[in-house]
Coordinates of C-alpha atoms and ligand atoms in Angstrom, one line a residue:
X112 CA -0.1 0.2 -0.1
X113 CA 1.2 3.4 -1.2
X114 CA 1.1 5.7 1.8
X115 CA 0.9 9.8 1.4
X116 CA 2.0 12.4 4.3
X117 CA -0.3 15.1 3.9
X118 CA 0.8 18.0 5.7
X119 CA -1.6 21.0 5.3
X120 CA 0.6 23.4 7.0
X121 CA -0.6 27.3 7.5
X122 CA -2.7 29.9 5.7
X123 CA -3.7 29.1 2.0
X124 CA -1.8 25.6 3.0
X125 CA -5.4 24.5 4.5
X126 CA -7.4 25.7 1.2
X127 CA -5.0 24.6 -1.5
X128 CA -4.0 21.4 -0.2
X129 CA -7.1 19.9 0.4
X130 CA -7.9 20.4 -3.0
X131 CA -5.0 18.4 -4.2
X132 CA -5.9 16.0 -1.7
X133 CA -9.2 15.2 -3.3
X134 CA -7.6 15.1 -7.2
X135 CA -5.0 12.8 -5.8
X136 CA -7.5 10.7 -4.2
X137 CA -10.0 10.6 -7.3
X138 CA -7.0 9.6 -9.7
X139 CA -5.6 6.8 -7.1
X140 CA -8.0 5.7 -4.7
X141 CA -5.9 2.7 -4.0
X142 CA -3.5 5.1 -2.0
X143 CA -3.4 5.9 1.8
X144 CA -3.4 9.6 2.8
X145 CA -2.6 10.5 6.3
X146 CA -2.5 14.2 7.8
X147 CA 0.4 15.2 9.7
X148 CA 0.1 18.7 12.0
X149 CA 3.2 21.2 11.4
X150 CA 3.3 24.3 11.3
X151 CA 2.8 27.8 13.1
X152 CA -0.8 26.9 13.9
X153 CA 0.3 23.9 15.8
X154 CA 3.3 26.0 17.3
X155 CA 0.7 28.3 18.7
X156 CA -1.2 25.5 20.2
X157 CA 1.7 23.6 21.7
X158 CA 4.7 25.6 21.4
X159 CA 6.3 23.1 19.2
X160 CA 5.5 23.6 15.3
X161 CA 7.3 20.1 14.4
X162 CA 7.7 17.4 16.6
X163 CA 9.9 14.0 16.7
X164 CA 6.9 12.3 16.0
X165 CA 5.9 14.4 13.1
X166 CA 9.4 13.8 11.1
X167 CA 9.1 9.9 12.2
X168 CA 5.9 10.5 10.5
X169 CA 7.2 12.4 7.3
X170 CA 9.8 9.8 6.9
X171 CA 7.4 6.6 7.0
X172 CA 5.4 8.0 3.8
X173 CA 6.2 7.0 0.6
X174 CA 5.9 10.7 -0.5
X175 CA 4.9 13.9 1.0
X176 CA 2.1 16.4 0.0
X177 CA 2.9 19.8 1.8
X178 CA 1.1 22.8 1.3
X179 CA 3.0 25.7 3.3
X180 CA 4.5 26.7 6.7
X181 CA 4.7 30.4 8.0
X182 CA 7.5 31.5 9.3
X183 CA 7.2 34.7 12.1
X184 CA 9.9 37.2 12.1
X185 CA 10.2 36.1 15.9
X186 CA 13.8 35.5 17.0
X187 CA 13.4 32.6 18.9
X188 CA 11.5 30.7 15.8
X189 CA 13.4 28.4 13.3
X190 CA 12.0 27.7 10.1
X191 CA 10.3 24.5 10.0
X192 CA 10.5 23.7 6.2
X193 CA 14.6 23.9 6.7
X194 CA 14.4 21.9 9.3
X195 CA 12.5 19.1 7.5
X196 CA 14.6 19.4 4.5
X197 CA 17.4 19.1 6.4
X198 CA 16.2 16.3 8.4
X199 CA 15.0 14.1 5.5
X200 CA 18.1 15.5 3.2
X201 CA 16.0 16.7 0.5
X202 CA 18.8 18.1 -1.3
X203 CA 17.8 18.7 -4.7
X204 CA 14.4 21.6 -5.3
X205 CA 12.8 20.8 -8.4
X206 CA 11.1 23.7 -10.0
X207 CA 9.6 23.3 -13.6
X208 CA 8.2 26.0 -15.1
X209 CA 6.6 25.8 -18.9
X210 CA 4.4 27.7 -20.9
X211 CA 4.1 29.4 -24.5
X212 CA 7.7 28.5 -26.2
X213 CA 9.5 27.5 -23.3
X214 CA 10.1 24.7 -20.9
X215 CA 12.6 25.6 -18.0
X216 CA 14.0 23.6 -14.9
X217 CA 15.6 25.3 -12.3
X218 CA 17.6 22.9 -9.8
X219 CA 18.0 24.7 -6.4
X220 CA 20.5 22.8 -3.9
X221 CA 18.4 22.5 -1.0
X222 CA 20.1 21.6 2.5
X223 CA 23.3 24.5 2.5
X224 CA 24.3 27.5 0.9
X225 CA 22.7 30.6 3.0
X226 CA 20.1 28.7 4.2
X227 CA 22.9 26.3 5.9
X228 CA 20.9 26.9 9.5
X229 CA 24.5 27.9 10.8
X230 CA 24.1 31.3 12.6
X231 CA 24.5 33.7 15.6
X232 CA 24.1 37.3 16.8
X233 CA 26.6 39.5 18.2
X234 CA 26.6 42.5 20.1
X235 CA 26.7 44.8 16.9
X236 CA 26.1 42.4 13.9
X237 CA 24.3 39.1 12.9
X238 CA 26.2 36.3 11.1
X239 CA 24.6 33.5 8.6
X240 CA 27.6 31.0 7.3
X241 CA 27.2 30.4 3.7
X242 CA 28.1 26.7 3.4
X243 CA 29.1 25.1 0.1
X244 CA 30.4 21.6 0.3
X245 CA 32.4 19.5 -2.6
X246 CA 29.6 16.7 -1.7
X247 CA 26.7 18.9 -2.0
X248 CA 27.7 20.5 -5.4
X249 CA 28.8 17.1 -6.5
X250 CA 25.0 15.7 -6.2
X251 CA 23.1 18.5 -7.1
X252 CA 25.2 18.9 -10.2
X253 CA 24.6 15.1 -10.9
X254 CA 21.0 15.5 -10.3
X255 CA 20.8 18.3 -12.8
X256 CA 23.0 17.1 -15.2
X257 CA 20.6 13.8 -15.4
X258 CA 17.7 15.5 -15.5
X259 CA 19.3 17.8 -18.5
X260 CA 20.0 14.2 -20.6
X261 CA 16.2 13.2 -20.5
X262 CA 15.9 16.8 -22.2
X263 CA 17.9 19.0 -24.6
X264 CA 21.1 18.2 -22.7
X265 CA 21.7 21.8 -22.1
X266 CA 23.0 23.0 -18.4
X267 CA 23.1 26.6 -17.5
X268 CA 24.7 27.3 -14.2
X269 CA 23.3 30.6 -12.1
X270 CA 26.1 31.5 -9.6
X271 CA 28.3 34.7 -8.2
X272 CA 31.8 33.5 -8.3
X273 CA 32.9 37.0 -9.3
X274 CA 32.5 38.0 -5.7
X275 CA 32.0 35.0 -3.7
X276 CA 34.3 32.4 -3.0
X277 CA 31.8 29.9 -2.4
X278 CA 30.3 30.0 -5.8
X279 CA 33.9 29.5 -6.9
X280 CA 33.5 26.1 -5.7
X281 CA 30.2 25.4 -6.8
X282 CA 30.9 27.0 -10.1
X283 CA 33.9 24.5 -10.9
X284 CA 32.1 21.6 -9.6
X285 CA 29.4 22.3 -11.8
X286 CA 31.2 22.7 -14.9
X287 CA 33.2 19.3 -14.0
X288 CA 30.4 17.4 -13.5
X289 CA 28.9 18.4 -17.0
X290 CA 31.9 17.6 -18.7
X291 CA 32.2 14.0 -17.3
X292 CA 28.3 13.8 -18.2
X293 CA 28.8 15.6 -21.7
X294 CA 26.2 17.9 -20.9
X295 CA 26.6 21.0 -22.9
X296 CA 27.5 23.8 -20.1
X297 CA 27.2 27.4 -19.8
X298 CA 27.1 30.1 -17.2
X299 CA 25.8 33.6 -15.9
X300 CA 26.0 35.4 -12.8
X301 CA 22.8 35.1 -10.8
X302 CA 21.3 38.7 -11.0
X303 CA 22.0 38.9 -14.9
X304 CA 20.0 35.6 -14.9
X305 CA 17.0 36.7 -13.3
X306 CA 16.5 39.1 -15.7
X307 CA 17.5 37.3 -19.0
X308 CA 15.1 34.4 -18.0
X309 CA 12.3 36.6 -17.8
X310 CA 13.2 38.3 -21.3
X311 CA 14.5 34.9 -23.0
X312 CA 12.6 31.9 -21.2
X313 CA 12.9 30.3 -24.2
X314 CA 16.9 29.9 -24.4
X315 CA 16.7 27.6 -21.1
X316 CA 16.8 24.7 -20.4
X317 CA 18.0 22.9 -17.1
X318 CA 19.3 25.8 -14.6
X319 CA 21.3 24.7 -11.5
X320 CA 22.0 27.0 -8.9
X321 CA 21.9 27.7 -4.6
X322 CA 19.9 27.4 -2.5
X323 CA 19.1 30.9 -2.0
X324 CA 19.7 32.1 -5.2
X325 CA 17.4 29.4 -6.8
X326 CA 14.8 30.5 -4.1
X327 CA 14.5 33.9 -5.7
X328 CA 15.2 32.9 -9.2
X329 CA 11.9 30.5 -9.1
X330 CA 9.7 33.0 -7.4
X331 CA 11.1 35.8 -10.4
X332 CA 10.0 33.2 -12.8
X333 CA 6.6 32.9 -11.7
X334 CA 6.2 36.1 -13.4
X335 CA 6.0 34.2 -16.6
X336 CA 3.1 31.7 -16.3
X337 CA 0.8 34.0 -14.1
X338 CA 2.2 33.9 -10.7
X339 CA 2.7 32.2 -7.7
X340 CA -0.1 30.3 -7.7
X341 CA 0.9 28.5 -10.4
X342 CA 4.2 26.9 -9.6
X343 CA 4.7 23.5 -8.5
X344 CA 8.0 21.9 -6.8
X345 CA 9.5 18.7 -6.0
X346 CA 12.1 18.2 -3.0
X347 CA 13.9 15.3 -3.7
X348 CA 16.7 12.9 -1.6
X349 CA 17.9 9.6 -2.1
X350 CA 15.3 8.4 1.0
X351 CA 12.6 10.6 1.0
X352 CA 10.5 13.1 -1.4
X353 CA 8.2 16.2 -0.8
X354 CA 6.3 17.8 -3.2
X355 CA 4.9 21.5 -2.6
X356 CA 3.8 24.8 -4.3
X357 CA 6.4 26.9 -4.7
X358 CA 4.7 29.6 -2.9
X359 CA 4.0 30.3 1.0
X360 CA 1.1 30.5 3.4
X361 CA -0.3 34.1 1.9
X362 CA -1.5 35.3 5.1
X363 CA -2.8 38.1 3.1
X364 CA -5.5 36.3 1.3
X365 CA -5.6 33.2 3.3
X366 CA -9.3 31.8 4.8
X367 CA -11.1 33.7 1.7
X368 CA -11.1 30.8 -0.8
X369 CA -9.5 33.2 -3.2
X370 CA -5.9 31.1 -3.6
X371 CA -5.2 29.6 -6.9
X372 CA -4.9 25.9 -6.3
X373 CA -3.0 25.2 -9.6
X374 CA 0.6 24.7 -8.0
X375 CA -0.7 22.5 -4.7
X376 CA -2.8 20.1 -7.7
X377 CA 0.7 20.5 -9.9
X378 CA 2.9 19.4 -7.0
X379 CA 0.5 16.2 -6.5
X380 CA 1.1 15.4 -10.1
X381 CA 4.8 15.7 -9.9
X382 CA 4.4 13.4 -6.6
X383 CA 2.2 10.7 -9.1
X384 CA 5.2 10.7 -11.7
X385 CA 7.7 10.1 -9.3
X386 CA 5.9 7.4 -8.0
X387 CA 6.1 6.2 -11.4
X388 CA 2.4 7.1 -12.3
X389 CA 3.3 9.6 -15.4
X390 CA -0.1 8.5 -17.1
X391 CA -2.3 10.3 -14.1
X392 CA 0.4 13.1 -13.4
X393 CA -0.5 13.6 -17.4
X394 CA -4.2 13.1 -17.1
X395 CA -4.3 16.0 -13.8
X396 CA -2.2 18.4 -16.2
X397 CA -4.5 18.2 -19.1
X398 CA -7.3 18.5 -16.5
X399 CA -5.7 21.9 -14.7
X400 CA -5.9 23.6 -18.6
X401 CA -8.6 22.6 -19.8
X402 CA -10.5 24.1 -16.8
X403 CA -8.3 26.9 -17.1
X404 CA -9.2 27.2 -21.0
X405 CA -12.7 27.0 -19.9
X406 CA -12.7 30.2 -18.5
X407 CA -12.7 28.8 -14.7
X408 CA -9.9 30.9 -12.9
X409 CA -8.9 32.2 -9.6
X410 CA -8.7 35.8 -8.9
X411 CA -4.8 35.9 -9.7
X412 CA -5.9 35.0 -13.1
X413 CA -8.4 37.3 -13.6
X414 CA -11.1 35.2 -13.3
X415 CA -13.8 34.7 -9.9
X416 CA -13.9 31.1 -9.2
X417 CA -13.0 30.0 -5.5
X418 CA -10.5 27.8 -4.2
X419 CA -12.9 25.2 -3.8
X420 CA -14.7 25.9 -7.1
X421 CA -11.8 25.7 -9.3
X422 CA -11.3 22.2 -7.4
X423 CA -14.4 20.8 -8.4
X424 CA -14.1 22.0 -11.9
X425 CA -10.8 20.3 -12.3
X426 CA -12.6 17.1 -10.7
X427 CA -15.3 17.3 -13.3
X428 CA -12.4 17.6 -16.3
X429 CA -11.1 14.3 -15.0
X430 CA -14.3 12.5 -15.6
Ligands
NAI1419 P1 3.6 33.7 -0.2 O1 3.9 33.2 -1.4 O2 3.0 33.2 0.9 O3 3.0 35.4 -1.0 C1 3.8 36.2 -1.9 C2 2.2 36.8 -2.5 O4 1.6 35.8 -3.4 C3 1.4 37.3 -1.5 O5 0.5 38.5 -2.2 C4 0.2 36.0 -2.0 O6 -1.5 36.5 -1.7 C5 0.6 35.5 -3.5 N1 0.2 34.3 -3.5 C6 1.0 33.0 -3.3 N2 0.2 31.9 -3.5 C7 -0.9 32.2 -4.1 C8 -1.9 31.8 -4.6 N3 -1.5 30.1 -4.6 N4 -3.0 32.0 -5.2 C9 -2.8 34.0 -5.1 N5 -1.9 34.1 -5.2 C10 -1.0 33.7 -4.1 O7 5.0 34.4 0.5 P2 5.0 35.5 1.4 O8 4.1 36.8 1.8 O9 6.3 35.8 1.4 O10 5.4 34.6 2.5 C11 4.1 34.4 3.7 C12 4.4 33.1 4.8 O11 4.9 32.1 4.0 C13 5.5 33.7 5.6 O12 5.6 33.5 6.6 C14 6.9 32.8 4.8 O13 7.8 32.7 5.9 C15 6.1 31.6 4.4 N6 6.8 31.0 3.2 C16 6.6 29.3 3.3 C17 6.9 28.7 2.7 C18 7.1 27.3 2.4 O14 6.4 26.7 3.5 N7 7.5 26.6 2.0 C19 7.6 29.3 0.9 C20 7.7 30.7 1.1 C21 7.2 31.3 2.2
MG1420 MG1 10.4 30.9 -1.7

């Protein structure tokens, strides 16, 4: 029996994930889904955002469907998402962005860089350690090359090696890995890449970059497809896999039934593909396209459909 852990999390996570879950359960009624409570609301309730039993529950699943968690700007609150990615060693964050005439995959290193979690506050300054390890570079570069090999065999490295020693290492290992995998490789400084990806998305295939840069690049790239409500992602490790929208908990629109559930539903499709069910993943993506083309859209896409109504239309399109 395939077991899927479901974390709604906070804010619009509690609205988009039930929709994604109902789509998943429609195409795979044989899957067992179970809830894991993680996030800021749990912290408010019991003083802990994620317990050890939560981590164990995630580890026990064949895959995880995740909404979003709020990280409040409180000094003692540590990001739960960063902790989960580290504890499950979900080192590859895969963010596909496709539209009219372009099809790009951002491969973001997901466990180190500026999100190393190694931070301290001194009297007159606060420090965050940017950690770039050989092993971390090697495995994300190999992952990106494997994906490139199944596509146009072309890789772009996004870095800032002109300023950062840590990115000099990242760059060298990526170039070296691409050469040994026989993947065509180019490079760009991450700031210039942010602009060029928006202007010429058709020029890119697979982009590999470090943790924070990939975070920023993928949010910016959402501009190409109508906003954050559209982008799914996969967090992949050797033993575990977690699928979540790129967006966060969006407290500004939470509880209003206006959030776009496409990113969450597409994340469920990525989950299915990861588990070897490309057929149903494709069916789900088609149903989303049919629904949007029929004029059923949430507010961010210029429509008036609610989160739940959009979900019902997708279920209907699935037949
Ligand atoms: P956000 O992605 O939640 O929202 C940014 C903007 O996009 C907001 O105006 C929001 O209304 C809009 N938006 C996002 N998703 C949407 C959707 N599905 N449909 C329509 N509009 C959508 O980012 P923000 O505001 O910077 O962060 C809010 C909270 O989420 C913070 O506490 C942050 O730490 C957390 N966060 C959590 C993530 C995770 O759990 N993986 C990822 C990013 C942020
Ligand atoms: Mg982000």
